XYZ file of C-alpha atoms in Angstrom:
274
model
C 0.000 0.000 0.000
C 1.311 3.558 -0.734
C 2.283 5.414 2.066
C 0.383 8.591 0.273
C -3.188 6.848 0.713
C -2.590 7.336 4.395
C -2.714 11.331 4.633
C -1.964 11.646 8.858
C -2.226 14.017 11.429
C -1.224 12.960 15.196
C -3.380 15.291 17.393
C -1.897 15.689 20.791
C 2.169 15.915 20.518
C 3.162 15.413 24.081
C 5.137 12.654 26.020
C 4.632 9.744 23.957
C 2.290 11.820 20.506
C 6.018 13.743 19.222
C 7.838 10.196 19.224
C 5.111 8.556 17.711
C 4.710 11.135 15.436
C 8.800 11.321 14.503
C 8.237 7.441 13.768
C 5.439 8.103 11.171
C 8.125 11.034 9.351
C 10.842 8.374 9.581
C 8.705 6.135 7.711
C 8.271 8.526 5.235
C 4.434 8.469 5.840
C 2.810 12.356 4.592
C 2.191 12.672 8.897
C 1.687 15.888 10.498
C 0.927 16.943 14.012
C -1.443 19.034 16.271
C -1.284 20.553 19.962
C -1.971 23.542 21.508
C 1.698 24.076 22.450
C 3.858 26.756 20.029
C 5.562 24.133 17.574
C 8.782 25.989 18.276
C 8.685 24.291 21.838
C 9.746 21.292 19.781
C 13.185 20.828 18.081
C 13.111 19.631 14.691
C 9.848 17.569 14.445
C 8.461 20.946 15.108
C 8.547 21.824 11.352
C 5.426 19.264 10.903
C 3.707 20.677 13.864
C 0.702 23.488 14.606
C -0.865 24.727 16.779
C -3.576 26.383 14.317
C -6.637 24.063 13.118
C -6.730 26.012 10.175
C -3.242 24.400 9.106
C -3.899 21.181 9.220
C -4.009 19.368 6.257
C -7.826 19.411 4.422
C -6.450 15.872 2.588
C -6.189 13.902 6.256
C -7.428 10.630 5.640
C -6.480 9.129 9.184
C -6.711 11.174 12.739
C -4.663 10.093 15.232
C -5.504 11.409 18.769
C -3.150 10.855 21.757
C -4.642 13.760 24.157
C -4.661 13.253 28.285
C -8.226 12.395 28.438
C -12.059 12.574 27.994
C -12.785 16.203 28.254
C -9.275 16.874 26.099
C -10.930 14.418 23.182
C -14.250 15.960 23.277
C -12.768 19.541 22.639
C -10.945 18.301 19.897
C -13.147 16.296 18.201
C -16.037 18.575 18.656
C -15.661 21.256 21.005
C -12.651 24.257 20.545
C -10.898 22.717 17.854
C -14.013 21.009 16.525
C -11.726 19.049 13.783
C -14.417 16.235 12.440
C -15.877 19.057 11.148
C -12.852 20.531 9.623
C -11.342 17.658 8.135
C -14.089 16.371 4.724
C -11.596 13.767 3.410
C -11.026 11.520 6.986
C -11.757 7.766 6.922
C -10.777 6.677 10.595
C -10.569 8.063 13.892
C -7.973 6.145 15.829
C -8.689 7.082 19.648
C -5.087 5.923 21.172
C -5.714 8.186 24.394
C -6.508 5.751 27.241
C -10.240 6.587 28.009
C -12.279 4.500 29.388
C -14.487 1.898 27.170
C -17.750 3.086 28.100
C -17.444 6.809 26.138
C -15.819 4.515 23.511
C -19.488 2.956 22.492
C -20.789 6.195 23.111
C -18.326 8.134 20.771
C -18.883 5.274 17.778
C -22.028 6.662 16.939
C -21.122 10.253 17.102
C -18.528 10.199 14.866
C -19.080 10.804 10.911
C -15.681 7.791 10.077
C -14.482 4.139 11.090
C -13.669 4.551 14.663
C -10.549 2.521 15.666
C -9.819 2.320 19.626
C -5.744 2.091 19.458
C -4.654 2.294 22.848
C -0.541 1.640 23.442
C 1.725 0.732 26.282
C 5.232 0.826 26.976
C 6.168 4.655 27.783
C 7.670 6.928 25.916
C 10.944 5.295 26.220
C 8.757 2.616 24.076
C 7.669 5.295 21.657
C 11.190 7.068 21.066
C 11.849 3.638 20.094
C 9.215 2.153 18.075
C 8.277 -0.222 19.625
C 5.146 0.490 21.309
C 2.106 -2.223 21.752
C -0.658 -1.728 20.713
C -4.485 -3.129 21.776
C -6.573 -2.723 18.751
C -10.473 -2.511 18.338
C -12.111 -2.305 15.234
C -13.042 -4.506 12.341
C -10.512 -6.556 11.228
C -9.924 -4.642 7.192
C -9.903 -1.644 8.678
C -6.935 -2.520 11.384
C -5.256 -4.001 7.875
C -5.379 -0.682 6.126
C -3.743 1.083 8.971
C -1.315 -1.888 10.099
C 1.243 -0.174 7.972
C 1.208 3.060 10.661
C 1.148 1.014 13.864
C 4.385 -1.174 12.480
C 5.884 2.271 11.963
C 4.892 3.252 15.365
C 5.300 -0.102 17.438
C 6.435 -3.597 17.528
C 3.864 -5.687 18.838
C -0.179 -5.530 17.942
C -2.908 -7.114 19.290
C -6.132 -7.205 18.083
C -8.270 -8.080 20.771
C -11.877 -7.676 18.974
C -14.383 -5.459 17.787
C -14.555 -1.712 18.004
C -14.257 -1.231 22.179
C -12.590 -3.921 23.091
C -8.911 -2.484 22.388
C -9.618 0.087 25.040
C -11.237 -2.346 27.184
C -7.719 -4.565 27.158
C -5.972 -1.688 27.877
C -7.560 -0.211 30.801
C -7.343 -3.793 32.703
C -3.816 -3.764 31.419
C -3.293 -0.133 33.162
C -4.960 -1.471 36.040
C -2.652 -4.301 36.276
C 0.657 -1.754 35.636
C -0.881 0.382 38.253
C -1.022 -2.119 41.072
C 2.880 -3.052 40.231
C 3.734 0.439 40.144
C 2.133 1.227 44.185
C 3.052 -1.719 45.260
C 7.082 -1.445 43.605
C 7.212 1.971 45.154
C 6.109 0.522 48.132
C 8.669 -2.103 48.511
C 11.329 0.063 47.669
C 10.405 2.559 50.343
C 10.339 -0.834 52.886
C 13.540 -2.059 51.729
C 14.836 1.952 52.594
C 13.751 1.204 55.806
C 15.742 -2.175 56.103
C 18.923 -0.792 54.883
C 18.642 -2.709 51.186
C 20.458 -1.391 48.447
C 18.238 -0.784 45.697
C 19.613 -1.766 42.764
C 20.496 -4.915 44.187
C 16.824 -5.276 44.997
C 15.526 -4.180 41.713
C 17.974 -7.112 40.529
C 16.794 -9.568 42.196
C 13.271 -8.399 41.435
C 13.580 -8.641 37.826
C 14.610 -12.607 38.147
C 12.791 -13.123 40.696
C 8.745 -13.943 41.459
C 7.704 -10.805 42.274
C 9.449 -8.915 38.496
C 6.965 -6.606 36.969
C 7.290 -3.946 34.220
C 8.198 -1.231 36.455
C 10.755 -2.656 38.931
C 12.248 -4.398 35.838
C 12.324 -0.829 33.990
C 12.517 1.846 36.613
C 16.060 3.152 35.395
C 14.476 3.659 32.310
C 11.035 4.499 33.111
C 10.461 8.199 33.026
C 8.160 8.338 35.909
C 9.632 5.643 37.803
C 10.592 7.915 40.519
C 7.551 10.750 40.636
C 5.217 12.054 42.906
C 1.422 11.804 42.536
C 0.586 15.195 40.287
C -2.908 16.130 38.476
C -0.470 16.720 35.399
C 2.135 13.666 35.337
C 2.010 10.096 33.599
C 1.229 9.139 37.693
C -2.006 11.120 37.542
C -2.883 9.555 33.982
C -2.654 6.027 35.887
C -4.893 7.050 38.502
C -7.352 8.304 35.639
C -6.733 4.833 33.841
C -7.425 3.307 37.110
C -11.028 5.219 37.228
C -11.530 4.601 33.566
C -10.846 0.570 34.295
C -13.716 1.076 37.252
C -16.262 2.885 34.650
C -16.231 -0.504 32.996
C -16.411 -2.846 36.054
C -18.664 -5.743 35.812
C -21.899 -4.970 37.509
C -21.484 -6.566 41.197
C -17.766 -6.593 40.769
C -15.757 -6.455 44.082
C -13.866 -2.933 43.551
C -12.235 -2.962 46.592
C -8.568 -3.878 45.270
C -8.794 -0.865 42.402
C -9.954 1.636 45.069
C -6.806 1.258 47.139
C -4.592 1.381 44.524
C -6.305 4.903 43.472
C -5.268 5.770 46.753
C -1.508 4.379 46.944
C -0.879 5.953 43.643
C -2.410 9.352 44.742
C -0.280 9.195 48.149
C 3.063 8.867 46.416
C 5.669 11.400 46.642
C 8.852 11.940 44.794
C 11.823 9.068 45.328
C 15.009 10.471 44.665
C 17.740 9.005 42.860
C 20.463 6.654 44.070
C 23.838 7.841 43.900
C-alpha cells in the first residue's frame, strides 16, 4: 500500500504523541501533528507541527488522537478545535488516548468515520523507540489498512476484537501496571527502611517472582521515581485506574482498584540513588 493513501495528522504531541509522530516522518508516511503548544517548543519535528486548526491538512485521511483524556478528546473532536468538522476527506478516527471503554461505544455513533480504539503501552521510552504495543479494536480490514502506521509506530499488535474492546484490554492492562507500580514503590520505600540497596533489589526483582514492568524498567522508566501530580504520567494512571472502574462488571468487588487509586495518589517523589 502507498504510504500517500494514508494522509496523517497525530493530534496531541506530548510525552509519547512527538515520538510517535517522529516514527510516522521516519517512515516517510505524509504525517503531520497538532497541539496547543507553540511548535517551536519542539526541536526539529516541530517543522510538521501546529498549533492552528486552520493548518492542518484538508487531505487527512487518518486522525490520530493521543490527548490526556475525555474532556481533552471531546474539545478536539467537537468542542474548541471542533476538527471532524474541519477535516471532509477523513476515513478513521484512531482514539489511542486511554479513556475508558464506556465513552468509547458512546463516541462510535457520534462520529461521521471508522472509529478505531488504538490504545498503546510501553512509555515513551517505548515510543522514542518504536516499539510500542498496541491493543486494537475495530473490524478486522480496517486494522489491515492502517497496520502499515502502527508497524511504523510499534512492535507488537494485538487485536483483541471489535470496536471497544482495544480500550477495554488496555484499561485492565493499566490497572494491572498500576497495582505493580504502588506496590514497587512501596517495597522500595520498605527495603529503605531495612537498609537494602536498591539496585540490588531491583535485581533480584527482575529474576525473581515478584518482576513486573516497572521494577524491571525503573532506570528507564520516566516516571519511575515521581510524585502523585494532576499533570504527570502518575495522575494519567490514577485516571486509567477510574476509567478501568467505569467498565467494572456490575457486582464486581472494587475494593482492590480503590486502594490502589489511593496508593498511587499518596506517592511522593523518590530520589535518585547515587
Amino acid at each position: 500500500m502507498s504510504n500517500t493513501k494514508l494522509n496523517t495528522v497525530v493530534a496531541g504531541c506530548g510525552r509519547m504523541g512527538e515520538p510517535m509522530l517522529a516514527a510516522l516522518r521516519k517512515a516517510d508516511f505524509p504525517a503531520s501533528g497538532f497541539d496547543l503548544r507553540d511548535p517551536i517548543s519542539y526541536g526539529p519535528i516541530g517543522d510538521y507541527i501546529t498549533n492552528k486548526t486552520s493548518d492542518i491538512p484538508t487531505n487527512t485521511t487518518v486522525l490520530i488522537t493521543v490527548v490526556r483524556d475525555i474532556p481533552q478528546t471531546e474539545s478536539l473532536l467537537f468542542g474548541a478545535q471542533n476538527l471532524l468538522r474541519q477535516l471532509p476527506a477523513l476515513t478513521h478516527l484512531v482514539v489511542s488516548s486511554t479513556v475508558s471503554p464506556r465513552y468509547i461505544a458512546d463516541l462510535q455513533s457520534r462520529v461521521p468515520c471508522t472509529l478505531i480504539d488504538a490504545p498503546m503501552s510501553g512509555a515513551a521510552i517505548a515510543a522514542e523507540q518504536a516499539r510500542l504495543s498496541f491493543m486494537l479494536g475495530g473490524p478486522k480490514t480496517d486494522i489491515q489498512h492502517l497496520m502499515p502506521l502502527f508497524s511504523a509506530m510499534g512492535a507488537h499488535f494485538h487485536h483483541m476484537g471489535d470496536t471497544g474492546a482495544g480500550m477495554a484490554a488496555k484499561v485492565l492492562n493499566n490497572l494491572l501496571a498500576a497495582t505493580n507500580t504502588a506496590t514497587t514503590r512501596l517495597i522500595l520505600d520498605w527495603a529503605d527502611a531495612a537498609n537494602i540497596d536498591e539496585q540490588k533489589l531491583l535485581d533480584l526483582i527482575h529474576t525473581s517472582s515478584g518482576q513486573n514492568w516497572l521494577a524491571s524498567g525503573f532506570n528507564d522508566i520516566e516516571f519511575a521515581r515521581d510524585g502523585f501530580a494532576l499533570d504527570n504520567t502518575i495522575g494519567i494512571l490514577k485516571k486509567d485506574v477510574e476509567s478501568a472502574l467505569d467498565a467494572a462488571p456490575l457486582g464486581a468487588d472494587t475494593s482492590l482498584p480503590e486502594t490502589v487509586i489511593r496508593q498511587i495518589t499518596a506517592l511522593t517523589p523518590r530520589p535518585a540513588k547515587n
